[in-house]
Short mmCIF file of C-alpha atoms and ligand atoms in Angstrom, two decimals:
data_model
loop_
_atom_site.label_atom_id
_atom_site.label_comp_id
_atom_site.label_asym_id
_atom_site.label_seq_id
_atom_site.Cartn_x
_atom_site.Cartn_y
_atom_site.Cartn_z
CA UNK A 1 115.10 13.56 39.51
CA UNK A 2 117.70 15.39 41.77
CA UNK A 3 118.95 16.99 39.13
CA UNK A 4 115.34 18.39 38.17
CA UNK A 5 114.66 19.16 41.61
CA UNK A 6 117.69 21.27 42.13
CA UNK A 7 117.41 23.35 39.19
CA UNK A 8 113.55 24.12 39.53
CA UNK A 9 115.19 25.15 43.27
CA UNK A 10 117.40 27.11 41.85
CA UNK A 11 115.20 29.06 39.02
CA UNK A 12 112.69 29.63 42.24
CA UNK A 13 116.05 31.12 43.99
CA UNK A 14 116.30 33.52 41.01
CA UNK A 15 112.37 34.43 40.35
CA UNK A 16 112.24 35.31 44.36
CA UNK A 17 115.35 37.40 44.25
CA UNK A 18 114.42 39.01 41.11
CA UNK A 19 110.82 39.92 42.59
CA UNK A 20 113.04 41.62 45.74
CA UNK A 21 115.13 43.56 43.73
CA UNK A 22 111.58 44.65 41.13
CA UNK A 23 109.95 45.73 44.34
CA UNK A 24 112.40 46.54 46.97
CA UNK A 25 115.26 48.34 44.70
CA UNK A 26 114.88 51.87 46.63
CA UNK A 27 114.68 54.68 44.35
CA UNK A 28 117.52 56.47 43.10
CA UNK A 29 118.03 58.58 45.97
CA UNK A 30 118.15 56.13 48.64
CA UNK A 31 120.51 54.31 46.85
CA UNK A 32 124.49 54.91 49.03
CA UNK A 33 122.80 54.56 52.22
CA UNK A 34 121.68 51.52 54.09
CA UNK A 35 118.06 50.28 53.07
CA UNK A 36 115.44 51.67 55.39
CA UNK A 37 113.39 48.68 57.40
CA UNK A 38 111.02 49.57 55.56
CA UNK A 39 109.48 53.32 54.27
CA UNK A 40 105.44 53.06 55.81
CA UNK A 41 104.88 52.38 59.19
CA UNK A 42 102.13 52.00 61.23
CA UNK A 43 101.82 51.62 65.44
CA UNK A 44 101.13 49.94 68.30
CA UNK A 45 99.79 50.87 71.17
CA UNK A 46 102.49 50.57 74.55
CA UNK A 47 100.18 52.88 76.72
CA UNK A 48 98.45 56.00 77.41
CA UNK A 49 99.28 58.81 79.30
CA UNK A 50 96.81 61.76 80.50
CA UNK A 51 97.69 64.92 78.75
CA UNK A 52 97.22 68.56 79.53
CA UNK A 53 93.58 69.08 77.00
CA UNK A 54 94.56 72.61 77.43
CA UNK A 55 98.17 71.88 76.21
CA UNK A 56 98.62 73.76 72.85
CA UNK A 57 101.39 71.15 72.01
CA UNK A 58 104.05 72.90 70.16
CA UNK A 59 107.74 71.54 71.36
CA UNK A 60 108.03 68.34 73.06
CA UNK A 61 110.93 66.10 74.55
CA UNK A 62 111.84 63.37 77.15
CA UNK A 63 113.35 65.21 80.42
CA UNK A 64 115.13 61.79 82.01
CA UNK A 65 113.52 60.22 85.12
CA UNK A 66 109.76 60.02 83.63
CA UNK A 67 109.56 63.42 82.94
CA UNK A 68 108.44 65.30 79.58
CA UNK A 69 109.51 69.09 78.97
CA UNK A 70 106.69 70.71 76.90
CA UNK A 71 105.92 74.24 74.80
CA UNK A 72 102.82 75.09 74.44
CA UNK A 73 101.16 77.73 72.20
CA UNK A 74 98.49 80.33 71.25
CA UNK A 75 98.38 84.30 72.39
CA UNK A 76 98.56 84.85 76.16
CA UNK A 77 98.33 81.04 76.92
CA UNK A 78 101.35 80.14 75.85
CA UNK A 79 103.95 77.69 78.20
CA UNK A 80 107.37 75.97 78.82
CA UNK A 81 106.58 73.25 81.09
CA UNK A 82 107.64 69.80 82.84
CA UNK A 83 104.99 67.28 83.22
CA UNK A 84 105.30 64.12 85.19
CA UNK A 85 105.10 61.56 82.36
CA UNK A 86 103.09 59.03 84.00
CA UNK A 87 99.82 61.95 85.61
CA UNK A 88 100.31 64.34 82.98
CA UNK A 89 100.28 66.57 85.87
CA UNK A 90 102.39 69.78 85.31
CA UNK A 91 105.35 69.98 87.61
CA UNK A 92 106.70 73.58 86.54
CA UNK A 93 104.77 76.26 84.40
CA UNK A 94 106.56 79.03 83.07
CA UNK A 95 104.02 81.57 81.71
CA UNK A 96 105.17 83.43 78.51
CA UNK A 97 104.29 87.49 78.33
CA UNK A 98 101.00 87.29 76.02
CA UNK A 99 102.28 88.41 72.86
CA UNK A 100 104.35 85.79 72.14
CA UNK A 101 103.02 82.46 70.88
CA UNK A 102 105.62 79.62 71.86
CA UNK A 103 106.36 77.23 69.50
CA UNK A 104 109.03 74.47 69.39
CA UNK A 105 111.89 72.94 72.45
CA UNK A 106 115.28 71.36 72.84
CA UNK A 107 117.31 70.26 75.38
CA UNK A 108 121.35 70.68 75.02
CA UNK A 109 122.90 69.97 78.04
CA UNK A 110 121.14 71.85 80.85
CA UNK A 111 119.34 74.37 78.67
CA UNK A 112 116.05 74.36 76.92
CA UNK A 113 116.42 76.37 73.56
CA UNK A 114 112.41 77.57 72.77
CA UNK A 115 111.35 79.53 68.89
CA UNK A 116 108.53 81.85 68.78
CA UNK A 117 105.77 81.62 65.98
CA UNK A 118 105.54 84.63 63.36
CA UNK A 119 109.41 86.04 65.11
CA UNK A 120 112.68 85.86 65.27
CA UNK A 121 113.14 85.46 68.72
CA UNK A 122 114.08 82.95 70.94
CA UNK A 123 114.35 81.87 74.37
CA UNK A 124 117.17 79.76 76.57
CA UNK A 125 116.12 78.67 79.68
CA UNK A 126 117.64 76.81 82.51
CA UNK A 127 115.87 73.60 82.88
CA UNK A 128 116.06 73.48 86.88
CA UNK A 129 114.63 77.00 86.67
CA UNK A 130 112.87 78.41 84.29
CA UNK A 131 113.00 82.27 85.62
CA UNK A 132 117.08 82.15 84.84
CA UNK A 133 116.15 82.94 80.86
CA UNK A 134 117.87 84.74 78.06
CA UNK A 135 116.99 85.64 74.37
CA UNK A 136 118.13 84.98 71.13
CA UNK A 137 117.07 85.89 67.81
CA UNK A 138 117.70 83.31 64.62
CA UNK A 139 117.59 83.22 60.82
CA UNK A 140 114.85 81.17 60.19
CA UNK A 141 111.82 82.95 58.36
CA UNK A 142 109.75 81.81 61.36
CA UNK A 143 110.05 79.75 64.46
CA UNK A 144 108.12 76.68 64.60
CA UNK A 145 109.99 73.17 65.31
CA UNK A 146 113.32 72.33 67.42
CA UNK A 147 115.36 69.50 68.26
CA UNK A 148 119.06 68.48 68.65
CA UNK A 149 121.75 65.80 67.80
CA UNK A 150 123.74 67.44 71.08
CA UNK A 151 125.75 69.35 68.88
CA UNK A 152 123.49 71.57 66.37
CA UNK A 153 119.80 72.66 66.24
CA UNK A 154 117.92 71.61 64.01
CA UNK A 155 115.21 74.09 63.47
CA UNK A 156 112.05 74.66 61.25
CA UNK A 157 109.66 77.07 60.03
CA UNK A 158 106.75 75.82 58.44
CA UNK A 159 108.25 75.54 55.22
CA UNK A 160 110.14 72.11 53.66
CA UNK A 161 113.47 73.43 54.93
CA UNK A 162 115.31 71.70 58.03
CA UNK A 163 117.71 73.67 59.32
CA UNK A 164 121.06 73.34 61.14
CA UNK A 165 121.88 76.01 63.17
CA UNK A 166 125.21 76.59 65.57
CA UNK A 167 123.83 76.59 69.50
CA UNK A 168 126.12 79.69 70.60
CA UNK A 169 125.53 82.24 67.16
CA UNK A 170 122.58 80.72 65.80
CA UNK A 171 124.58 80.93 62.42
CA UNK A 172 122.52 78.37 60.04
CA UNK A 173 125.18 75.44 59.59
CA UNK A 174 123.45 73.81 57.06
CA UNK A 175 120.29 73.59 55.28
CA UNK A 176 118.73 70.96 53.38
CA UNK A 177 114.99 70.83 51.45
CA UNK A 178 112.52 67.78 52.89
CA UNK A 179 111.81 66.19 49.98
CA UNK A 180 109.87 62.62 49.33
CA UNK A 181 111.47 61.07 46.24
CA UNK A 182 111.17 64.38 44.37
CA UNK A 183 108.49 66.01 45.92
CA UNK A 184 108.83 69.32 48.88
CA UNK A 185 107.71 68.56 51.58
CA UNK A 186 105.96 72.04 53.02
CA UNK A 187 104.87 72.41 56.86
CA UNK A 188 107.45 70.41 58.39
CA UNK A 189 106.65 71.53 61.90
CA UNK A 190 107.52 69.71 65.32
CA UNK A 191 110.88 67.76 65.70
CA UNK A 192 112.82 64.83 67.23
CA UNK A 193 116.03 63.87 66.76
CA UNK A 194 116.06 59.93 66.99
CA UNK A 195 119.53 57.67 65.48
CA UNK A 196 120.69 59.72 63.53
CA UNK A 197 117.51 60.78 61.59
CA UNK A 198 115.24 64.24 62.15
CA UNK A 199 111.63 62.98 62.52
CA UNK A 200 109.23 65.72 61.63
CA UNK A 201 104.80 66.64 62.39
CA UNK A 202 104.24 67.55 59.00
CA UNK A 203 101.54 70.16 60.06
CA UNK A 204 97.83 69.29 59.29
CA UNK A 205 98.68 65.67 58.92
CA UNK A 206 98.86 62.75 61.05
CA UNK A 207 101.97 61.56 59.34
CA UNK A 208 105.06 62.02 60.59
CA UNK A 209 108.25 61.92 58.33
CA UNK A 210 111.72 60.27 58.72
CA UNK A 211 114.09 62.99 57.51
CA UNK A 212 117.92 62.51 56.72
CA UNK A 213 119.66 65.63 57.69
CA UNK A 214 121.78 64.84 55.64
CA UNK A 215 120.22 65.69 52.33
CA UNK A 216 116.57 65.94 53.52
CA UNK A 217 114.79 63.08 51.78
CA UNK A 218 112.26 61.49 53.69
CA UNK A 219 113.07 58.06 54.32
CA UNK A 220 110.04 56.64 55.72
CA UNK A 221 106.65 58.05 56.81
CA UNK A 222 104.55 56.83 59.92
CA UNK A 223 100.56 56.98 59.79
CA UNK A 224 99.00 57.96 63.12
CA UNK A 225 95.40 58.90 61.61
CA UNK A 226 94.02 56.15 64.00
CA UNK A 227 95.20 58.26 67.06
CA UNK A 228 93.33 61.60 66.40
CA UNK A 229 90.48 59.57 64.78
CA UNK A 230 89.68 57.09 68.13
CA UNK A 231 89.85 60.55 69.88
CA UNK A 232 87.51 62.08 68.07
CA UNK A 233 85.11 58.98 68.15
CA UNK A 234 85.32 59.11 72.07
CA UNK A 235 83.97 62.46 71.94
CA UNK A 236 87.18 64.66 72.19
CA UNK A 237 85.77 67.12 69.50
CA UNK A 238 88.22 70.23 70.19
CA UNK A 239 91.54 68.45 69.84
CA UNK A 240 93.50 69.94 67.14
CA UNK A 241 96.29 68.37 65.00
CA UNK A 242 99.03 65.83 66.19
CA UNK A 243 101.80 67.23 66.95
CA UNK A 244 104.68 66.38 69.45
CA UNK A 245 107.32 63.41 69.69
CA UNK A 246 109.14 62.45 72.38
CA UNK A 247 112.43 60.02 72.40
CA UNK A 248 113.56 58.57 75.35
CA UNK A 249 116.79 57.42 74.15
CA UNK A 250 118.11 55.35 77.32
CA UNK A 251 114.64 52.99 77.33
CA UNK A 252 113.70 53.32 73.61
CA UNK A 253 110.55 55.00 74.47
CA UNK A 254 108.63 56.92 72.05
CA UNK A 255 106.17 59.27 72.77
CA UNK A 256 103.61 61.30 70.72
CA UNK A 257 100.00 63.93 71.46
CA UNK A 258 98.59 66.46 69.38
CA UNK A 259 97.64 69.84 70.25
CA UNK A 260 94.76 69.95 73.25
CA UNK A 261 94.69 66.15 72.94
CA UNK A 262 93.65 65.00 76.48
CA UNK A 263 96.52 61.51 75.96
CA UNK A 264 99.56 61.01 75.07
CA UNK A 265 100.63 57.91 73.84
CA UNK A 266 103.65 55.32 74.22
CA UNK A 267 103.52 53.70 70.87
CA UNK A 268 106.02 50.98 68.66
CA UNK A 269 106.24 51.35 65.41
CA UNK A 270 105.24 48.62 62.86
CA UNK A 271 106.46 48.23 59.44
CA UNK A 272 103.26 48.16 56.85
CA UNK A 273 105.19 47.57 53.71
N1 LIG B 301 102.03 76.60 63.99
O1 LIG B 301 102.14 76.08 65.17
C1 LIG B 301 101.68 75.55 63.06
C2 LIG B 301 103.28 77.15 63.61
C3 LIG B 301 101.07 77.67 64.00
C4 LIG B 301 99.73 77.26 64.48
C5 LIG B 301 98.79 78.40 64.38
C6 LIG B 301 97.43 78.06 64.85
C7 LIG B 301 96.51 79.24 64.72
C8 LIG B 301 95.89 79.58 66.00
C9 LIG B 301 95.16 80.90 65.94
C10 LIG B 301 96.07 82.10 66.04
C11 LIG B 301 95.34 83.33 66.36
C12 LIG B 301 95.99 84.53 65.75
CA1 LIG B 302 110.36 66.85 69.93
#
């Protein structure tokens, strides 16, 4: 009877593992790295914050000591600012000449590296005072998402390339194609760089995807429909896409709004598959 026993054990040992390795074997791509948690991901809810509803979210990023440093967008309304994380209120406003429509924001040591949509320029500011600014022009085709490891940029511009770019000459390090399994991924927009991965607003979704910079395939994706749809349902009917994360790296927070959303949320992710 033991000896039954043990071998139906042991053939249920070898159907389970099988059934792992039918569904979980990651596809070829994936394969040389560790196995992602998981590759969906929904949320929970930590907490709400009041946002700007005016806020044309465009670049966003955790300051340190509860603060938020935001870009903002849109023709003669467009913003670098830092918000008090837990009011929303707006500590410092730098208003941008009207032409120019801001788009995304880093942070490398003690200056905030901003792109421009539809140019080639850029702007460095000091983040204790925003009037002490320079220029810079890249070699992206356009200027729309930023973020940093602490060494390079990584930039975007609306297309499926992520770029790496050199902080002092802007020279384009690297450059690698977002790609799910073997699919481009266009409008990657709005950046964060979070453990080693690039997560990206992919523009007129609510998904966000977890990019490898190191050869641009998304490794998992994060649904936040549920966000812009509860807004909508409470009556917020202007708001426009989500767009914006946040990492605070020394508490693990992450953040994410949309563009003229009036919240920003604290959320967790949660693995769906
Ligand atoms: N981008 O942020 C995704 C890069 C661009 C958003 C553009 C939104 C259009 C606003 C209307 C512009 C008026 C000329
Ligand atoms: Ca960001």
């Amino acid at each position: 009877l033991i000896a039954v026993a043990a071998a139906l054990a042991a053939l249920l040992l070898i159907a389970a593992a099988y059934a792992t390795w039918r569904v979980g074997s990651p596809p070829a791509a994936l394969l040389g790295r560790p196995a992602a948690a998981s590759r969906f991901y929904s949320f929970d809810l930590v907490r709400e914050y009041p946002h700007d509803p005016d806020a044309f979210t465009q670049g966003l990023l955790y300051g340190g000591n509860d603060t938020l440093f935001e870009s903002t967008g849109l023709y003669h309304r467009s913003s670098v600012r830092e918000v008090e994380l837990p009011t929303g209120k707006v500590l410092v406003h730098h208003q941008m000449d009207g032409d120019m429509f801001g788009e995304g924001l880093t942070l490398l040591g003690d200056r905030l590296f901003q792109v421009t949509w539809l140019k080639n320029d850029g702007f460095i500011y000091d983040r204790h005072n925003f009037t002490k600014r320079k220029s810079f022009t890249h070699k992206m085709r356009d200027g729309w998402g930023l973020a940093t490891d602490g060494k390079v940029l990584f930039g975007s511009d609306g297309s499926s390339k992520l770029y790496q770019m050199d902080p002092k000459s802007f020279k384009v390090m690297k450059m690698v194609t977002v790609k799910y399994q073997d699919n481009e991924v266009p409008n990657i927009n709005e950046l964060e760089y979070i453990d080693g991965e690039v997560w990206a607003n992919v523009w007129q979704t609510d998904c966000i995807a977890r990019v490898s910079p190191e050869d641009g395939q998304v490794l998992s994706w994060i649904f936040l429909h549920e966000l812009r749809r509860n807004l909508l349902n409470s009556g917020y009917t202007n708001i426009d896409v989500l767009n914006g994360i946040a990492w605070d790296e020394g508490n693990h927070r992450l953040f994410v709004t949309g563009k003229l959303w009036p919240k920003l949320y604290e959320i967790k992710l949660r693995p769906v598959v």
